[in-house]
């Protein structure tokens, strides 16, 4: 490809598998997106706005000023290519922050067309079109229960069981004790190597 230069790139996005959820906010994760900005927007959609807890039982518009927006029940992350891992990270952080979220994941492939033109117009070379496949992911987080029979469903999990407190017993602690304890080869008090320090005969 030393005689070619890339002229343009055309991305053919996939059709969203959650097109039937028009009222669900979508967070489109790009390669240059900042995780902190994505999390700030996602949490602002799922968490209750300021004053919502106080006005939840009041009639809308009864108080002065604009009424606070209620939290959304669903949120969708979408990404393709290198941004897939970033979208997964954002979804996991949101689930750690807001417990009880149901997850539904869909995978697909998007097509990217790269058009390459010859460097010299009179070289007799034709333009090339290279097609590449990129992974795409959609992650739906919902406060309401989803269908557990659907592929890609993940129930709300408990993360406290993944981290055992320091000093707690168990198989891991026993393994650490076996690794750190004695009984193996090395510097031990019961093994002596080398010549004896007793004076030899004739000394």
PDB file of C-alpha atoms in Angstrom:
ATOM      1  CA  UNK A   1       0.000   0.000   0.000  1.00  0.00           C
ATOM      2  CA  UNK A   2       2.990   2.331  -0.334  1.00  0.00           C
ATOM      3  CA  UNK A   3       1.590   3.642  -3.653  1.00  0.00           C
ATOM      4  CA  UNK A   4      -1.800   4.516  -2.146  1.00  0.00           C
ATOM      5  CA  UNK A   5      -3.218   7.052   0.260  1.00  0.00           C
ATOM      6  CA  UNK A   6      -6.440   6.710   2.180  1.00  0.00           C
ATOM      7  CA  UNK A   7      -9.003   9.064   0.705  1.00  0.00           C
ATOM      8  CA  UNK A   8     -12.038   8.586   2.929  1.00  0.00           C
ATOM      9  CA  UNK A   9     -13.627   6.286   5.468  1.00  0.00           C
ATOM     10  CA  UNK A  10     -17.315   5.420   5.384  1.00  0.00           C
ATOM     11  CA  UNK A  11     -18.863   3.722   8.400  1.00  0.00           C
ATOM     12  CA  UNK A  12     -22.041   1.726   8.008  1.00  0.00           C
ATOM     13  CA  UNK A  13     -23.594   1.586  11.478  1.00  0.00           C
ATOM     14  CA  UNK A  14     -25.693  -1.310  12.653  1.00  0.00           C
ATOM     15  CA  UNK A  15     -29.366  -1.090  13.389  1.00  0.00           C
ATOM     16  CA  UNK A  16     -29.970  -0.799  17.107  1.00  0.00           C
ATOM     17  CA  UNK A  17     -31.592  -3.927  18.571  1.00  0.00           C
ATOM     18  CA  UNK A  18     -33.391  -1.693  21.083  1.00  0.00           C
ATOM     19  CA  UNK A  19     -35.152   0.505  18.537  1.00  0.00           C
ATOM     20  CA  UNK A  20     -38.465  -0.271  20.239  1.00  0.00           C
ATOM     21  CA  UNK A  21     -37.450   1.798  23.281  1.00  0.00           C
ATOM     22  CA  UNK A  22     -37.900   5.385  22.038  1.00  0.00           C
ATOM     23  CA  UNK A  23     -38.018   7.007  25.467  1.00  0.00           C
ATOM     24  CA  UNK A  24     -34.777   5.420  26.674  1.00  0.00           C
ATOM     25  CA  UNK A  25     -31.777   7.792  26.797  1.00  0.00           C
ATOM     26  CA  UNK A  26     -28.805   6.478  24.812  1.00  0.00           C
ATOM     27  CA  UNK A  27     -25.166   7.106  25.660  1.00  0.00           C
ATOM     28  CA  UNK A  28     -23.099   6.756  22.491  1.00  0.00           C
ATOM     29  CA  UNK A  29     -19.548   5.994  23.533  1.00  0.00           C
ATOM     30  CA  UNK A  30     -16.785   7.092  21.161  1.00  0.00           C
ATOM     31  CA  UNK A  31     -13.086   6.396  21.160  1.00  0.00           C
ATOM     32  CA  UNK A  32     -12.281   9.907  22.388  1.00  0.00           C
ATOM     33  CA  UNK A  33     -15.051  10.093  24.979  1.00  0.00           C
ATOM     34  CA  UNK A  34     -14.071  10.781  28.575  1.00  0.00           C
ATOM     35  CA  UNK A  35     -15.316   8.178  31.027  1.00  0.00           C
ATOM     36  CA  UNK A  36     -16.021  10.764  33.712  1.00  0.00           C
ATOM     37  CA  UNK A  37     -18.265  12.731  31.334  1.00  0.00           C
ATOM     38  CA  UNK A  38     -20.123   9.587  30.305  1.00  0.00           C
ATOM     39  CA  UNK A  39     -20.664   8.555  33.910  1.00  0.00           C
ATOM     40  CA  UNK A  40     -21.829  12.024  34.890  1.00  0.00           C
ATOM     41  CA  UNK A  41     -24.531  11.969  32.223  1.00  0.00           C
ATOM     42  CA  UNK A  42     -25.550   8.362  32.886  1.00  0.00           C
ATOM     43  CA  UNK A  43     -25.888   8.856  36.624  1.00  0.00           C
ATOM     44  CA  UNK A  44     -27.805  12.092  36.137  1.00  0.00           C
ATOM     45  CA  UNK A  45     -30.375  10.159  34.086  1.00  0.00           C
ATOM     46  CA  UNK A  46     -30.772   7.246  36.484  1.00  0.00           C
ATOM     47  CA  UNK A  47     -30.541   9.108  39.777  1.00  0.00           C
ATOM     48  CA  UNK A  48     -33.311  11.304  41.138  1.00  0.00           C
ATOM     49  CA  UNK A  49     -32.932  14.988  40.416  1.00  0.00           C
ATOM     50  CA  UNK A  50     -32.633  17.640  43.143  1.00  0.00           C
ATOM     51  CA  UNK A  51     -35.843  17.942  45.090  1.00  0.00           C
ATOM     52  CA  UNK A  52     -37.529  14.968  43.463  1.00  0.00           C
ATOM     53  CA  UNK A  53     -37.796  13.061  46.731  1.00  0.00           C
ATOM     54  CA  UNK A  54     -39.615  15.986  48.355  1.00  0.00           C
ATOM     55  CA  UNK A  55     -41.988  16.601  45.452  1.00  0.00           C
ATOM     56  CA  UNK A  56     -42.614  12.996  44.556  1.00  0.00           C
ATOM     57  CA  UNK A  57     -45.958  12.933  46.349  1.00  0.00           C
ATOM     58  CA  UNK A  58     -46.957  16.498  45.432  1.00  0.00           C
ATOM     59  CA  UNK A  59     -48.932  17.533  42.414  1.00  0.00           C
ATOM     60  CA  UNK A  60     -46.844  18.560  39.408  1.00  0.00           C
ATOM     61  CA  UNK A  61     -46.535  22.316  39.058  1.00  0.00           C
ATOM     62  CA  UNK A  62     -47.889  23.071  42.518  1.00  0.00           C
ATOM     63  CA  UNK A  63     -44.653  24.596  43.789  1.00  0.00           C
ATOM     64  CA  UNK A  64     -42.698  27.579  42.491  1.00  0.00           C
ATOM     65  CA  UNK A  65     -40.103  27.037  39.804  1.00  0.00           C
ATOM     66  CA  UNK A  66     -39.675  24.182  37.362  1.00  0.00           C
ATOM     67  CA  UNK A  67     -40.569  20.724  38.565  1.00  0.00           C
ATOM     68  CA  UNK A  68     -37.578  18.392  39.013  1.00  0.00           C
ATOM     69  CA  UNK A  69     -37.300  15.606  36.466  1.00  0.00           C
ATOM     70  CA  UNK A  70     -37.932  12.065  37.716  1.00  0.00           C
ATOM     71  CA  UNK A  71     -35.195   9.467  37.263  1.00  0.00           C
ATOM     72  CA  UNK A  72     -35.228   7.363  34.118  1.00  0.00           C
ATOM     73  CA  UNK A  73     -36.025   3.703  34.469  1.00  0.00           C
ATOM     74  CA  UNK A  74     -33.738   2.623  31.627  1.00  0.00           C
ATOM     75  CA  UNK A  75     -30.445   3.654  30.060  1.00  0.00           C
ATOM     76  CA  UNK A  76     -28.670   2.369  26.954  1.00  0.00           C
ATOM     77  CA  UNK A  77     -24.931   2.326  26.243  1.00  0.00           C
ATOM     78  CA  UNK A  78     -23.802   1.818  22.631  1.00  0.00           C
ATOM     79  CA  UNK A  79     -20.301   1.600  21.183  1.00  0.00           C
ATOM     80  CA  UNK A  80     -18.315   0.063  18.346  1.00  0.00           C
ATOM     81  CA  UNK A  81     -14.678  -0.714  17.651  1.00  0.00           C
ATOM     82  CA  UNK A  82     -12.196   0.357  20.293  1.00  0.00           C
ATOM     83  CA  UNK A  83     -14.905   2.081  22.314  1.00  0.00           C
ATOM     84  CA  UNK A  84     -16.551  -1.245  23.227  1.00  0.00           C
ATOM     85  CA  UNK A  85     -14.330  -1.774  26.269  1.00  0.00           C
ATOM     86  CA  UNK A  86     -15.019   1.779  27.424  1.00  0.00           C
ATOM     87  CA  UNK A  87     -18.779   1.212  27.222  1.00  0.00           C
ATOM     88  CA  UNK A  88     -18.468  -1.992  29.251  1.00  0.00           C
ATOM     89  CA  UNK A  89     -16.442  -0.141  31.881  1.00  0.00           C
ATOM     90  CA  UNK A  90     -19.071   2.586  32.164  1.00  0.00           C
ATOM     91  CA  UNK A  91     -21.864   0.048  32.547  1.00  0.00           C
ATOM     92  CA  UNK A  92     -20.020  -1.809  35.296  1.00  0.00           C
ATOM     93  CA  UNK A  93     -19.305   1.411  37.196  1.00  0.00           C
ATOM     94  CA  UNK A  94     -22.956   2.440  36.993  1.00  0.00           C
ATOM     95  CA  UNK A  95     -24.043  -0.957  38.327  1.00  0.00           C
ATOM     96  CA  UNK A  96     -21.647  -0.604  41.235  1.00  0.00           C
ATOM     97  CA  UNK A  97     -22.987   2.878  41.977  1.00  0.00           C
ATOM     98  CA  UNK A  98     -26.677   2.023  41.602  1.00  0.00           C
ATOM     99  CA  UNK A  99     -27.468  -1.457  42.839  1.00  0.00           C
ATOM    100  CA  UNK A 100     -30.412  -3.485  41.597  1.00  0.00           C
ATOM    101  CA  UNK A 101     -30.008  -2.752  37.881  1.00  0.00           C
ATOM    102  CA  UNK A 102     -30.902  -5.434  35.360  1.00  0.00           C
ATOM    103  CA  UNK A 103     -28.667  -5.734  32.303  1.00  0.00           C
ATOM    104  CA  UNK A 104     -29.338  -6.894  28.760  1.00  0.00           C
ATOM    105  CA  UNK A 105     -26.440  -7.038  26.269  1.00  0.00           C
ATOM    106  CA  UNK A 106     -26.568  -7.321  22.502  1.00  0.00           C
ATOM    107  CA  UNK A 107     -23.576  -7.880  20.202  1.00  0.00           C
ATOM    108  CA  UNK A 108     -23.268  -7.194  16.490  1.00  0.00           C
ATOM    109  CA  UNK A 109     -20.814  -6.105  13.798  1.00  0.00           C
ATOM    110  CA  UNK A 110     -20.549  -2.809  11.972  1.00  0.00           C
ATOM    111  CA  UNK A 111     -18.896  -2.369   8.569  1.00  0.00           C
ATOM    112  CA  UNK A 112     -16.257   0.234   7.790  1.00  0.00           C
ATOM    113  CA  UNK A 113     -15.288   0.953   4.169  1.00  0.00           C
ATOM    114  CA  UNK A 114     -11.885   2.516   3.471  1.00  0.00           C
ATOM    115  CA  UNK A 115     -11.311   4.002   0.017  1.00  0.00           C
ATOM    116  CA  UNK A 116      -7.661   4.158  -1.107  1.00  0.00           C
ATOM    117  CA  UNK A 117      -6.559   6.243  -4.100  1.00  0.00           C
ATOM    118  CA  UNK A 118      -3.223   5.931  -5.975  1.00  0.00           C
ATOM    119  CA  UNK A 119      -0.656   8.605  -5.228  1.00  0.00           C
ATOM    120  CA  UNK A 120       0.043   9.219  -8.910  1.00  0.00           C
ATOM    121  CA  UNK A 121      -2.938   9.657 -11.194  1.00  0.00           C
ATOM    122  CA  UNK A 122      -1.139   8.342 -14.294  1.00  0.00           C
ATOM    123  CA  UNK A 123       0.357   5.243 -12.666  1.00  0.00           C
ATOM    124  CA  UNK A 124      -2.343   2.956 -14.031  1.00  0.00           C
ATOM    125  CA  UNK A 125      -3.434   1.803 -10.569  1.00  0.00           C
ATOM    126  CA  UNK A 126      -7.082   1.514  -9.666  1.00  0.00           C
ATOM    127  CA  UNK A 127      -8.679   2.760  -6.477  1.00  0.00           C
ATOM    128  CA  UNK A 128      -9.165   0.190  -3.742  1.00  0.00           C
ATOM    129  CA  UNK A 129     -12.009  -0.317  -1.302  1.00  0.00           C
ATOM    130  CA  UNK A 130     -11.171  -2.201   1.886  1.00  0.00           C
ATOM    131  CA  UNK A 131     -13.991  -3.518   4.047  1.00  0.00           C
ATOM    132  CA  UNK A 132     -13.432  -4.080   7.756  1.00  0.00           C
ATOM    133  CA  UNK A 133     -15.694  -5.519  10.418  1.00  0.00           C
ATOM    134  CA  UNK A 134     -15.856  -3.889  13.829  1.00  0.00           C
ATOM    135  CA  UNK A 135     -17.545  -5.267  16.954  1.00  0.00           C
ATOM    136  CA  UNK A 136     -20.513  -3.348  18.290  1.00  0.00           C
ATOM    137  CA  UNK A 137     -22.249  -3.613  21.646  1.00  0.00           C
ATOM    138  CA  UNK A 138     -25.464  -2.336  23.206  1.00  0.00           C
ATOM    139  CA  UNK A 139     -25.897  -2.525  26.977  1.00  0.00           C
ATOM    140  CA  UNK A 140     -29.330  -1.844  28.421  1.00  0.00           C
ATOM    141  CA  UNK A 141     -29.578  -1.064  32.143  1.00  0.00           C
ATOM    142  CA  UNK A 142     -33.046  -1.143  33.658  1.00  0.00           C
ATOM    143  CA  UNK A 143     -34.490  -0.625  37.096  1.00  0.00           C
ATOM    144  CA  UNK A 144     -37.489  -2.733  36.131  1.00  0.00           C
ATOM    145  CA  UNK A 145     -37.053  -6.507  35.783  1.00  0.00           C
ATOM    146  CA  UNK A 146     -36.300  -7.761  32.281  1.00  0.00           C
ATOM    147  CA  UNK A 147     -37.024 -11.097  30.671  1.00  0.00           C
ATOM    148  CA  UNK A 148     -34.417 -13.515  32.097  1.00  0.00           C
ATOM    149  CA  UNK A 149     -34.926 -15.882  29.153  1.00  0.00           C
ATOM    150  CA  UNK A 150     -33.475 -13.420  26.666  1.00  0.00           C
ATOM    151  CA  UNK A 151     -29.867 -13.982  25.552  1.00  0.00           C
ATOM    152  CA  UNK A 152     -27.441 -11.623  27.215  1.00  0.00           C
ATOM    153  CA  UNK A 153     -29.498 -11.071  30.366  1.00  0.00           C
ATOM    154  CA  UNK A 154     -27.671 -10.467  33.642  1.00  0.00           C
ATOM    155  CA  UNK A 155     -29.505 -10.258  36.933  1.00  0.00           C
ATOM    156  CA  UNK A 156     -28.479  -7.727  39.592  1.00  0.00           C
ATOM    157  CA  UNK A 157     -25.427  -9.147  41.303  1.00  0.00           C
ATOM    158  CA  UNK A 158     -23.847  -8.815  44.733  1.00  0.00           C
ATOM    159  CA  UNK A 159     -20.365  -7.380  44.639  1.00  0.00           C
ATOM    160  CA  UNK A 160     -19.614  -7.667  48.346  1.00  0.00           C
ATOM    161  CA  UNK A 161     -19.010 -11.408  47.977  1.00  0.00           C
ATOM    162  CA  UNK A 162     -16.107 -10.761  45.609  1.00  0.00           C
ATOM    163  CA  UNK A 163     -13.988  -9.042  48.228  1.00  0.00           C
ATOM    164  CA  UNK A 164     -13.216 -10.879  51.461  1.00  0.00           C
ATOM    165  CA  UNK A 165     -12.173  -8.730  54.432  1.00  0.00           C
ATOM    166  CA  UNK A 166      -8.543  -8.844  55.361  1.00  0.00           C
ATOM    167  CA  UNK A 167      -7.797 -11.551  57.906  1.00  0.00           C
ATOM    168  CA  UNK A 168     -10.923 -13.557  57.129  1.00  0.00           C
ATOM    169  CA  UNK A 169     -10.599 -17.305  56.867  1.00  0.00           C
ATOM    170  CA  UNK A 170     -11.327 -19.421  53.853  1.00  0.00           C
ATOM    171  CA  UNK A 171      -9.595 -21.223  51.065  1.00  0.00           C
ATOM    172  CA  UNK A 172      -7.800 -18.078  49.907  1.00  0.00           C
ATOM    173  CA  UNK A 173      -6.466 -17.342  53.361  1.00  0.00           C
ATOM    174  CA  UNK A 174      -5.285 -20.916  53.739  1.00  0.00           C
ATOM    175  CA  UNK A 175      -3.542 -20.671  50.404  1.00  0.00           C
ATOM    176  CA  UNK A 176      -1.779 -17.531  51.483  1.00  0.00           C
ATOM    177  CA  UNK A 177      -0.656 -19.183  54.697  1.00  0.00           C
ATOM    178  CA  UNK A 178       0.687 -22.162  52.817  1.00  0.00           C
ATOM    179  CA  UNK A 179       2.570 -19.922  50.460  1.00  0.00           C
ATOM    180  CA  UNK A 180       4.009 -17.730  53.153  1.00  0.00           C
ATOM    181  CA  UNK A 181       4.770 -20.448  55.708  1.00  0.00           C
ATOM    182  CA  UNK A 182       7.808 -22.665  55.973  1.00  0.00           C
ATOM    183  CA  UNK A 183       8.187 -26.323  55.187  1.00  0.00           C
ATOM    184  CA  UNK A 184       9.707 -25.878  51.756  1.00  0.00           C
ATOM    185  CA  UNK A 185      13.179 -25.660  50.481  1.00  0.00           C
ATOM    186  CA  UNK A 186      15.263 -22.635  51.145  1.00  0.00           C
ATOM    187  CA  UNK A 187      16.629 -21.081  54.261  1.00  0.00           C
ATOM    188  CA  UNK A 188      15.310 -23.247  57.060  1.00  0.00           C
ATOM    189  CA  UNK A 189      16.571 -23.933  60.540  1.00  0.00           C
ATOM    190  CA  UNK A 190      16.547 -27.715  60.044  1.00  0.00           C
ATOM    191  CA  UNK A 191      18.821 -27.949  57.003  1.00  0.00           C
ATOM    192  CA  UNK A 192      22.577 -27.411  56.939  1.00  0.00           C
ATOM    193  CA  UNK A 193      24.743 -27.581  53.881  1.00  0.00           C
ATOM    194  CA  UNK A 194      28.394 -27.135  53.265  1.00  0.00           C
ATOM    195  CA  UNK A 195      31.451 -28.444  55.078  1.00  0.00           C
ATOM    196  CA  UNK A 196      31.494 -29.151  58.740  1.00  0.00           C
ATOM    197  CA  UNK A 197      32.970 -26.489  60.963  1.00  0.00           C
ATOM    198  CA  UNK A 198      34.574 -29.086  63.271  1.00  0.00           C
ATOM    199  CA  UNK A 199      38.315 -28.950  63.195  1.00  0.00           C
ATOM    200  CA  UNK A 200      39.898 -31.706  61.193  1.00  0.00           C
ATOM    201  CA  UNK A 201      42.322 -34.240  62.480  1.00  0.00           C
ATOM    202  CA  UNK A 202      45.797 -33.055  63.120  1.00  0.00           C
ATOM    203  CA  UNK A 203      44.859 -29.495  64.010  1.00  0.00           C
TER     204      UNK A 203
END
